[in-house]
Coordinates of C-alpha atoms in Angstrom, one line a residue:
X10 CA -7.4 -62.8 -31.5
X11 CA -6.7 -59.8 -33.9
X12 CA -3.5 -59.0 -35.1
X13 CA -1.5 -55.6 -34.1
X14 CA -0.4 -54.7 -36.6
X15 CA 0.9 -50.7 -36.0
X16 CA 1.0 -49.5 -31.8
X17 CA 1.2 -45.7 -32.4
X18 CA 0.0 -42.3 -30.1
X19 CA -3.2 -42.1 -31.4
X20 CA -4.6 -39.7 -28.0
X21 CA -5.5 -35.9 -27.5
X22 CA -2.5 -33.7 -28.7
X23 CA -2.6 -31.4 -25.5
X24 CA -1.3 -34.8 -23.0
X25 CA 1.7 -35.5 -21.6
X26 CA 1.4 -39.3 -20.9
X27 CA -0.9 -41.5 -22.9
X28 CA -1.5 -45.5 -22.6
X29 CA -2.1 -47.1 -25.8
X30 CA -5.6 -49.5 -24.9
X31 CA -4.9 -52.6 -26.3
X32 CA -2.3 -54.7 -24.2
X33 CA -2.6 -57.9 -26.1
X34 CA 1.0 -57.4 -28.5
X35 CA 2.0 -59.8 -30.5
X36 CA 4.8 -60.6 -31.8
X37 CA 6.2 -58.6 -35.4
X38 CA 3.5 -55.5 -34.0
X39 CA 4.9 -52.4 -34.9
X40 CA 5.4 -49.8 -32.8
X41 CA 6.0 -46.2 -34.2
X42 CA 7.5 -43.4 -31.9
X43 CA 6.8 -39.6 -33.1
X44 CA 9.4 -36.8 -32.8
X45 CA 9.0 -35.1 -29.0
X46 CA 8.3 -38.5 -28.2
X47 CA 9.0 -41.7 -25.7
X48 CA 7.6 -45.2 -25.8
X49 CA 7.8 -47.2 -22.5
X50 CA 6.8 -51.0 -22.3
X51 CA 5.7 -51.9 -18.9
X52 CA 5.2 -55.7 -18.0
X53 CA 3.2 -56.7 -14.5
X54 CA 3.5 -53.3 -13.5
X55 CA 7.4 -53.1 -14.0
X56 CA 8.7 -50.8 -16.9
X57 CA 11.5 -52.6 -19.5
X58 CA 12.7 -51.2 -22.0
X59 CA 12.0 -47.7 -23.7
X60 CA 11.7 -45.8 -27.5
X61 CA 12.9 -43.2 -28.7
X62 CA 11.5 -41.3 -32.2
X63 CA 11.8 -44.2 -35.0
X64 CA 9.9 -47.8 -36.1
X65 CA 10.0 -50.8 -33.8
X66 CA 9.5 -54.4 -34.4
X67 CA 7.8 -55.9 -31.0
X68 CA 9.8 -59.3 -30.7
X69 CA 11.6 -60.6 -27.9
X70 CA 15.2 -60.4 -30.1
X71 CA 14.5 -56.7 -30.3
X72 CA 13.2 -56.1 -26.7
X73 CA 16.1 -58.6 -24.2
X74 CA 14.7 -57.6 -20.9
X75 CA 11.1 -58.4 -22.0
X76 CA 12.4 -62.0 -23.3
X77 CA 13.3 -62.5 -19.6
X78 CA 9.1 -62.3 -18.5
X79 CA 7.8 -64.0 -21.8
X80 CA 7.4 -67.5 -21.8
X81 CA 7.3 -68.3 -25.6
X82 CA 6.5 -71.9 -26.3
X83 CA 5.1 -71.4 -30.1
X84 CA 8.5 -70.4 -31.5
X85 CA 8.3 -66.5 -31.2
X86 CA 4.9 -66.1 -32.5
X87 CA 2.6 -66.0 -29.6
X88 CA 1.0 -62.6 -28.1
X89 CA 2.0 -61.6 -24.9
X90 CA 0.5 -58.7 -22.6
X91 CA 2.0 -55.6 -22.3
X92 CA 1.3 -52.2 -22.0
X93 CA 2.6 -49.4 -24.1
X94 CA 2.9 -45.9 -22.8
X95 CA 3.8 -42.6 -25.0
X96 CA 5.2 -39.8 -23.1
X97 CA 4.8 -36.2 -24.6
X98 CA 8.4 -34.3 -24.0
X99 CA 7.7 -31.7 -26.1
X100 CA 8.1 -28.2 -23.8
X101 CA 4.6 -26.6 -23.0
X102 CA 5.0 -22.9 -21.9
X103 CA 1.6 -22.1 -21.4
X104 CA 0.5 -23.8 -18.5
X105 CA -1.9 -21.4 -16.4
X106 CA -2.1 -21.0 -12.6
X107 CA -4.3 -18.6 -10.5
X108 CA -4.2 -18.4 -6.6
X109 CA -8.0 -20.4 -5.8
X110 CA -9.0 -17.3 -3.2
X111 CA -7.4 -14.3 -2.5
X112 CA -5.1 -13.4 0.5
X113 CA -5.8 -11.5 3.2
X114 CA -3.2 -8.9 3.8
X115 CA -2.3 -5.9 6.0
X116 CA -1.1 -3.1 3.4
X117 CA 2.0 -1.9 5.5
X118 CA 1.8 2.0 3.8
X119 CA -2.2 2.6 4.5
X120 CA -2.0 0.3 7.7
X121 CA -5.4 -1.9 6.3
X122 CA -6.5 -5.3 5.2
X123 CA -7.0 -5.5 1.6
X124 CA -7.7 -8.9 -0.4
X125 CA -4.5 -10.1 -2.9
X126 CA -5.0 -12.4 -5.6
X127 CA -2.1 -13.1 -8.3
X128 CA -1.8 -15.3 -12.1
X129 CA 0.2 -16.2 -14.1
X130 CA 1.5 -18.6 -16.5
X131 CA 4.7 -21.6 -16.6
X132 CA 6.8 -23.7 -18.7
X133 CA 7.9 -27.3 -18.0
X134 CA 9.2 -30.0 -20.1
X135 CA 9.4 -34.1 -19.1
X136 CA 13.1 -34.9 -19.0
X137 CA 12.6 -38.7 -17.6
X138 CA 9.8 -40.2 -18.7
X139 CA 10.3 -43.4 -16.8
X140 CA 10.1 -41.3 -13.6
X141 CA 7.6 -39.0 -14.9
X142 CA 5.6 -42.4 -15.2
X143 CA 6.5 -44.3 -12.4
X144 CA 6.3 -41.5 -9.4
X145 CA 3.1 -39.0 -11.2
X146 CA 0.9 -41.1 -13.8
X147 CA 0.7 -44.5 -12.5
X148 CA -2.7 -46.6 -13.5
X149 CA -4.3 -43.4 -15.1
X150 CA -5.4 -43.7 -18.9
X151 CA -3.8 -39.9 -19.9
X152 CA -2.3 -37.4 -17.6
X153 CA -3.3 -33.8 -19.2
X154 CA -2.1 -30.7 -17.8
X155 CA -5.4 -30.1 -15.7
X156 CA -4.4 -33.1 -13.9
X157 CA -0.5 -31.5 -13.2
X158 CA -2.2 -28.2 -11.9
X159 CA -4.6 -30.4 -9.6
X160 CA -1.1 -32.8 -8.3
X161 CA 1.0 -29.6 -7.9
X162 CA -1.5 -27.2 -6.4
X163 CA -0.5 -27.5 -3.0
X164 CA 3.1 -27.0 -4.2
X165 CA 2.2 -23.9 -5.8
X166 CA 0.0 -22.1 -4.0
X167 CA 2.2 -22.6 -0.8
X168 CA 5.1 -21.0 -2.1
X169 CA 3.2 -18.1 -4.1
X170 CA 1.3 -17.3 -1.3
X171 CA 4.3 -17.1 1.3
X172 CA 6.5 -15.2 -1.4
X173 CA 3.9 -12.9 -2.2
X174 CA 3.2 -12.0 1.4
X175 CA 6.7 -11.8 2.4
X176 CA 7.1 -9.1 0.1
X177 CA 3.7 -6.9 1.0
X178 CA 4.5 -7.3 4.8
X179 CA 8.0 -7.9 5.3
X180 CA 9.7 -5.7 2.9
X181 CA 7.0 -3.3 3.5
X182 CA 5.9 -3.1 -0.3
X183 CA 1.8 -1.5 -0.6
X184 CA -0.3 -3.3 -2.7
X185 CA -0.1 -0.4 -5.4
X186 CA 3.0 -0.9 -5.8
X187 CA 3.5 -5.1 -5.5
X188 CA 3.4 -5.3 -9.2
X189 CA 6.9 -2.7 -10.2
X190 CA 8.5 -6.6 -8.1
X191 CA 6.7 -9.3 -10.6
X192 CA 10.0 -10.0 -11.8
X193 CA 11.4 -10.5 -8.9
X194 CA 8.5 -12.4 -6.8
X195 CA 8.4 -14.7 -10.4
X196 CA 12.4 -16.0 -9.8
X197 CA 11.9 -16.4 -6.4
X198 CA 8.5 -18.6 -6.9
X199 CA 10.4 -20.8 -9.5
X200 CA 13.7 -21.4 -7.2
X201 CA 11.3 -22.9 -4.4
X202 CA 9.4 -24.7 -6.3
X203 CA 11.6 -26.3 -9.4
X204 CA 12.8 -29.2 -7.0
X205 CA 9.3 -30.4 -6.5
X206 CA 9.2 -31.1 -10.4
X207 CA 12.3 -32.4 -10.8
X208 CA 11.6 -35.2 -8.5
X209 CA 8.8 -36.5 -10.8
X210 CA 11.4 -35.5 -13.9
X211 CA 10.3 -32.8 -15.1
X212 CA 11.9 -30.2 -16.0
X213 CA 10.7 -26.3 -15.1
X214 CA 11.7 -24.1 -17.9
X215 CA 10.2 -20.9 -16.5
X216 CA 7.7 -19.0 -14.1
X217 CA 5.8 -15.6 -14.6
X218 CA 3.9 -14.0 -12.5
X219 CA 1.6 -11.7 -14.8
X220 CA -0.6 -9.8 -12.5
X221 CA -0.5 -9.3 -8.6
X222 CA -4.0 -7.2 -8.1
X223 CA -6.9 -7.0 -5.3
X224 CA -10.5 -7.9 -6.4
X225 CA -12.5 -4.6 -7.8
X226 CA -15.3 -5.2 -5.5
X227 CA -12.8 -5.5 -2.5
X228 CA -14.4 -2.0 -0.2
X229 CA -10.7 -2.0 1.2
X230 CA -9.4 -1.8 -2.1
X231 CA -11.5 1.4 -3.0
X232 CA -10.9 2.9 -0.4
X233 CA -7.3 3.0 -1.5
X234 CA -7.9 4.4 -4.7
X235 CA -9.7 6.8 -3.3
X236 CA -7.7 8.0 -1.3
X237 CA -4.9 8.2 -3.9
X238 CA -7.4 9.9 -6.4
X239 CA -8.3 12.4 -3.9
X240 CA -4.7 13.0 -3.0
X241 CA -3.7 13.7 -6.5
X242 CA -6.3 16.5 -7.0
X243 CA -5.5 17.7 -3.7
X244 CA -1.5 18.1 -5.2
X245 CA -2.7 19.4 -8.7
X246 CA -4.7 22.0 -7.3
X247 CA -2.1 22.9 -4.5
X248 CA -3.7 22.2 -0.7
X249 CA -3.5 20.0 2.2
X250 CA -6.2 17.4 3.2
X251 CA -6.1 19.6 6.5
X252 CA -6.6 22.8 4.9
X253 CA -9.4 21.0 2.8
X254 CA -11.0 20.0 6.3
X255 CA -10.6 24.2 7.3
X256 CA -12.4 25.0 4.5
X257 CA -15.0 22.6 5.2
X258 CA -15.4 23.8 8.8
X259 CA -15.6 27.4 7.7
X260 CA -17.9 27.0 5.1
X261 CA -20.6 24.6 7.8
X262 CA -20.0 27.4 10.0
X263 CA -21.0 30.2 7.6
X264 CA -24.4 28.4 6.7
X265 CA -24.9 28.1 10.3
X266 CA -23.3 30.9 12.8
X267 CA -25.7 30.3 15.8
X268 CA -24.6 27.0 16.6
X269 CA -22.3 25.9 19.4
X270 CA -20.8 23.7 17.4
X271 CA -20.0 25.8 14.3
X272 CA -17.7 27.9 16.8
X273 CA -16.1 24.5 17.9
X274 CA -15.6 23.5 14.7
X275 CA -13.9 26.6 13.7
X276 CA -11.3 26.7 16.4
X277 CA -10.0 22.8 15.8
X278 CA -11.0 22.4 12.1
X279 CA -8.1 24.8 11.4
X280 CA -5.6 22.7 12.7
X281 CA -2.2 23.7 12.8
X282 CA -1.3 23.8 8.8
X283 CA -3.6 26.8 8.2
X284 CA -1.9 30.3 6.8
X285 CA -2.0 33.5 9.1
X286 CA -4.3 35.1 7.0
X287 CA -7.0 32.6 7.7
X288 CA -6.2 32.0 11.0
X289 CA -7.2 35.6 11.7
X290 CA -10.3 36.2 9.5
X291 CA -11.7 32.0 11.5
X292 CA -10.8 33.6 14.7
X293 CA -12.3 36.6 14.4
X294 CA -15.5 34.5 13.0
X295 CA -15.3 32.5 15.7
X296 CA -15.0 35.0 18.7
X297 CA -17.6 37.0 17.6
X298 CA -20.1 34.2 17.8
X299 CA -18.6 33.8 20.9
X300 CA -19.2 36.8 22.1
X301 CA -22.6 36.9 20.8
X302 CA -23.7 33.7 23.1
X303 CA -22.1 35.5 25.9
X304 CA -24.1 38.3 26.2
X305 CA -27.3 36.6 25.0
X306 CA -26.4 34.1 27.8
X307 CA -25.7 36.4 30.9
X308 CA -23.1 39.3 31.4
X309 CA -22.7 38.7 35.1
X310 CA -20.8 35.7 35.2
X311 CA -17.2 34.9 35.3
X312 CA -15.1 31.4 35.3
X313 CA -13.2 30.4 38.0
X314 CA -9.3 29.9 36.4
X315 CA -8.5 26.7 38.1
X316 CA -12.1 24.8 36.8
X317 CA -13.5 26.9 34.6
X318 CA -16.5 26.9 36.1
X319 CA -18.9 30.1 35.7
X320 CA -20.2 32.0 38.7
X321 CA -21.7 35.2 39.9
X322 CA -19.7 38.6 39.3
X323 CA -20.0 39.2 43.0
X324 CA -18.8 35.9 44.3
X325 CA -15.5 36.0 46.2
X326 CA -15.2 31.8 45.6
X327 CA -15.8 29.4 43.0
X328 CA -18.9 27.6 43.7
X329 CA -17.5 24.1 42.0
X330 CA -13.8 23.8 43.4
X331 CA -13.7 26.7 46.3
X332 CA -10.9 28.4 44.3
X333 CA -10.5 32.1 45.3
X334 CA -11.7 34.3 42.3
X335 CA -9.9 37.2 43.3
X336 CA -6.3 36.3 42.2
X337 CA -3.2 37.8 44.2
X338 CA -1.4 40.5 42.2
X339 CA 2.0 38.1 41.7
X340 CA -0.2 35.3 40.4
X341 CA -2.4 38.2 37.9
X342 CA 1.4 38.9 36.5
X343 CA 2.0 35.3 35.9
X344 CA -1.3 34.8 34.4
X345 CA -0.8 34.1 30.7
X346 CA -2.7 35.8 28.5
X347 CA -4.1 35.2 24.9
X348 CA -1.8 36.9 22.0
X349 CA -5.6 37.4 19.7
X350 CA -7.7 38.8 22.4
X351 CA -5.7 39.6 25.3
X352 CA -7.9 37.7 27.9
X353 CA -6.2 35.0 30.5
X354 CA -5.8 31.7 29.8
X355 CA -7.1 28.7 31.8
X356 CA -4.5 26.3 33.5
X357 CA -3.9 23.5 31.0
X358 CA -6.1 25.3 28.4
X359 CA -5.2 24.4 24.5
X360 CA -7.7 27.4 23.5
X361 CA -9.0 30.7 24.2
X362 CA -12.3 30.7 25.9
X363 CA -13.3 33.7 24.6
X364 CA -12.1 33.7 21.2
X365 CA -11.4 29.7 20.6
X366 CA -7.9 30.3 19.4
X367 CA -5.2 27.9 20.1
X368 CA -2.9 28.4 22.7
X369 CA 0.5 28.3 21.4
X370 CA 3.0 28.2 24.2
X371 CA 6.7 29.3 23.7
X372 CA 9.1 26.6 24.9
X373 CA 11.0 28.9 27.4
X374 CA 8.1 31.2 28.7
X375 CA 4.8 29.9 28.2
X376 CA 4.2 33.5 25.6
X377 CA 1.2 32.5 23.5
X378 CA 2.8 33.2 20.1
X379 CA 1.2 33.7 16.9
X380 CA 1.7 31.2 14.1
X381 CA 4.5 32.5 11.8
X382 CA 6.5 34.2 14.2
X383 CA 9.9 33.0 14.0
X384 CA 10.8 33.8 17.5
X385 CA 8.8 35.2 20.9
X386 CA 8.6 38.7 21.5
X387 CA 8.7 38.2 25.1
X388 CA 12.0 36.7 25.7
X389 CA 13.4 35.7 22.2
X390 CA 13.5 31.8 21.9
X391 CA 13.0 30.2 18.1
X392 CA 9.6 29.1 18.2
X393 CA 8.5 26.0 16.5
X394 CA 7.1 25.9 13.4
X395 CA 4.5 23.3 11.4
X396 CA 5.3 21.3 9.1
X397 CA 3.3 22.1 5.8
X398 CA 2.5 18.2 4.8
X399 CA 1.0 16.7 8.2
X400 CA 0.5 20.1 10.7
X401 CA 2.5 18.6 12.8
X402 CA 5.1 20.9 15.4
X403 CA 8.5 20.8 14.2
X404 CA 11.4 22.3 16.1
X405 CA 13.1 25.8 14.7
X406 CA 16.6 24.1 13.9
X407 CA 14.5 20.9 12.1
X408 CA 15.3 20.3 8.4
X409 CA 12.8 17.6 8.7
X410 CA 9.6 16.7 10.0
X411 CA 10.2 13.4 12.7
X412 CA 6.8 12.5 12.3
X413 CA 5.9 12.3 8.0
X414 CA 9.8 12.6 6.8
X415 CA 8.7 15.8 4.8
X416 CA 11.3 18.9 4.4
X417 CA 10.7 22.2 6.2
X418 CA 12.7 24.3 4.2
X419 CA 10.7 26.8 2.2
X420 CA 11.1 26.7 -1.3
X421 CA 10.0 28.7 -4.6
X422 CA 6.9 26.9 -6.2
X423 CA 8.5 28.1 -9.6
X424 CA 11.8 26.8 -9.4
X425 CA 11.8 25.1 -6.4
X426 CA 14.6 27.0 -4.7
X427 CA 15.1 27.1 -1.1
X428 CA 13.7 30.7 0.1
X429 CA 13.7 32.1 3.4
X430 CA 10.8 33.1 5.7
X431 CA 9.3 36.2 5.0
X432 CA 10.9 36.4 1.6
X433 CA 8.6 38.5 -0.8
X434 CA 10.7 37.4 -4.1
X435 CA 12.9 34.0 -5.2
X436 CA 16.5 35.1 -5.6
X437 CA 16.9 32.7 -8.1
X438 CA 14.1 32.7 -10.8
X439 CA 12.4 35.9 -9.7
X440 CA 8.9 34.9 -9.4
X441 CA 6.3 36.5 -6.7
X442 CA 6.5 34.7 -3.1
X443 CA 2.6 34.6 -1.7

């Protein structure tokens, strides 16, 4: 049998736990312990006695509790079998972690599902090795940090993935934005999950979360930035994605006029964020294609106003419902009329038959009222107005929209003081109104 003479680490420098590979010590072997270092001594599976950093003589005067398990019947100089384990304590901060497949999440400020993956990096350092050894390692020859990712996977991704989507759905953070929290999200992640490694003694010195992203082949995700690209030329060059659509409209309609569905397009593509000025010059477009279908169509017909169904000139009843067409003279005065062309209105109509403009009714009277007016001609109630970010109807006395949050008040694109409607100048800085 050879003779020991020197036990020392002798294994990869990136382990934390190494087992020396000859067991047969004999007695006078020395055993050397390194700086960072721990040397545990493990007999029939049980571990004695351990090293600090220094030079050790292997004999049982120097180890007691391994005298208790040796049987030495040749004076002290007989081997006996024991295994020698070195445990690495010095602190490794770059141990990486990744989540293995991204998470599907609802985005709660675009309302889709988008694919989440997050990295990052952590520090740990063993603080017991004889627990390290005894709860983590057992029978295996090293124990490298591959081998604590694959033991503490389940422990990780579990918390990062239920952190990480408490904040995107719960707290009602986008995507976009998930990354301005990293700090955060990364002290959270480390508070759940530093008792796990203290039970196996170790010691977790840190967590970071370095990037919280969604895959750039993800179609959800481009879509997003899309979106937010197209939004941000849209606010540099000064319009609404509803104007946009107007223009759109207008401009299919131009390149086409005979078609039906150019005039449809140019009564509901305007919506209701569109300036006077082009409601009148679509309207006008629109009715006199109108008009132009009409009389190419017939010029004898008219439509019943309860159906809307067209019949002879000369018929007395609607062919479709039976509804007189020759309206009393009370029900002619309460007929109300369109404020663009003057003709009447269908019951329940939302536009103009003859010249597709909206109908517009005032809250108290039903007057059709143009948009800009600030109150109805006809009896003097503050008309609604639209709210310049969604088109949606706000009432007079609003100071914000209900349905996107946004401010009605006017104010001066120069110094963005608040103007009032119809105001030609800004009182404060001086600059042209348009």
């Amino acid at each position: 049998m050879a003779i020991i003479d020197v036990v020392k680490f002798e294994g990869p420098p990136d382990v934390y736990a190494w087992r020396h590979p000859n067991q047969e010590l004999s007695t006078w072997s020395q055993l050397i312990v390194h700086e960072t270092q721990e040397a545990i001594l493990f007999k029939e599976g049980q571990a004695l006695d351990s090293f600090s950093a220094g030079r050790y003589t292997l004999s049982t005067a120097n180890i007691p509790i391994l005298s208790n398990f040796v049987n030495l019947p040749f004076g002290g100089e007989s081997p006996f079998t024991a295994e020698v384990w070195f445990v690495n304590k010095l602190s490794s901060l770059d141990v990486k972690w990744g989540t293995s497949s991204p998470l599907e999440l609802q985005d709660p400020k675009f309302n889709i599902i988008v694919s989440v993956r997050a990295y990052g990096q952590f520090g740990i350092q063993i603080v017991d090795a004889r627990k390290f050894l005894l709860k983590l390692v057992g029978t295996l020859p090293t124990f490298d940090q591959d081998t604590l990712i694959k033991y503490y996977r389940g422990v990780l991704m579990s918390n990062i993935n239920e952190i990480i989507s408490s904040y995107i759905v719960h707290k009602k953070i986008s995507v976009v934005e998930i990354n301005a929290y990293a700090a955060e999200i990364s002290k959270h992640i480390e508070e759940a999950i530093a008792p796990a490694f203290e039970e196996m003694g170790i010691s977790l010195l840190n967590f970071y979360v370095d990037s919280i992203n969604t895959p750039t082949d993800d179609p959800a995700a481009q879509r997003i930035k899309a979106a937010l690209a197209k939004k941000a030329e849209m606010d540099i060059i000064g319009y609404t994605y509803q104007e946009e659509r107007s223009f759109d409209t207008m401009e299919d309609a131009a390149k086409n006029p005979g078609s039906s569905a150019a005039v449809i397009g140019s009564g509901l593509g305007l919506g209701f964020g569109m300036a006077a000025p082009m409601y009148e010059a679509a309207h006008q477009m629109a009715g006199n294609l109108t008009m132009q279908a009409a009389a190419v169509a017939s010029t004898k017909q008219r439509s019943c106003l309860n159906c809307g169904s067209l019949n002879s000139e000369t018929a007395r009843f609607c062919s479709d419902c039976g509804q007189a067409l020759t309206a009393p003279a009370a029900n002619r005065q309460q007929q109300r009329t369109c404020s663009d062309c003057g003709n009447p209105l269908l019951p329940n109509a939302k536009f103009c038959e003859n010249c597709g403009d909206p109908y517009n009714p005032c809250p108290s009277c039903g007057y059709d009222f143009a948009i800009g007016m600030s109150s109805c001609p006809k009896c003097g109630t503050s008309l609604p107005k639209v709210c310049r970010e969604c088109g949606e109807w706000v009432d007079a006395k609003a100071k914000f929209c209900p349905s996107c949050g946004a401010s009605c008040a006017l104010k001066c694109g120069s110094c963005n003081h608040e103007i009032l409607p119809g105001q030609k100048f800004c009182m404060e800085c001086g600059a042209k109104l348009t």
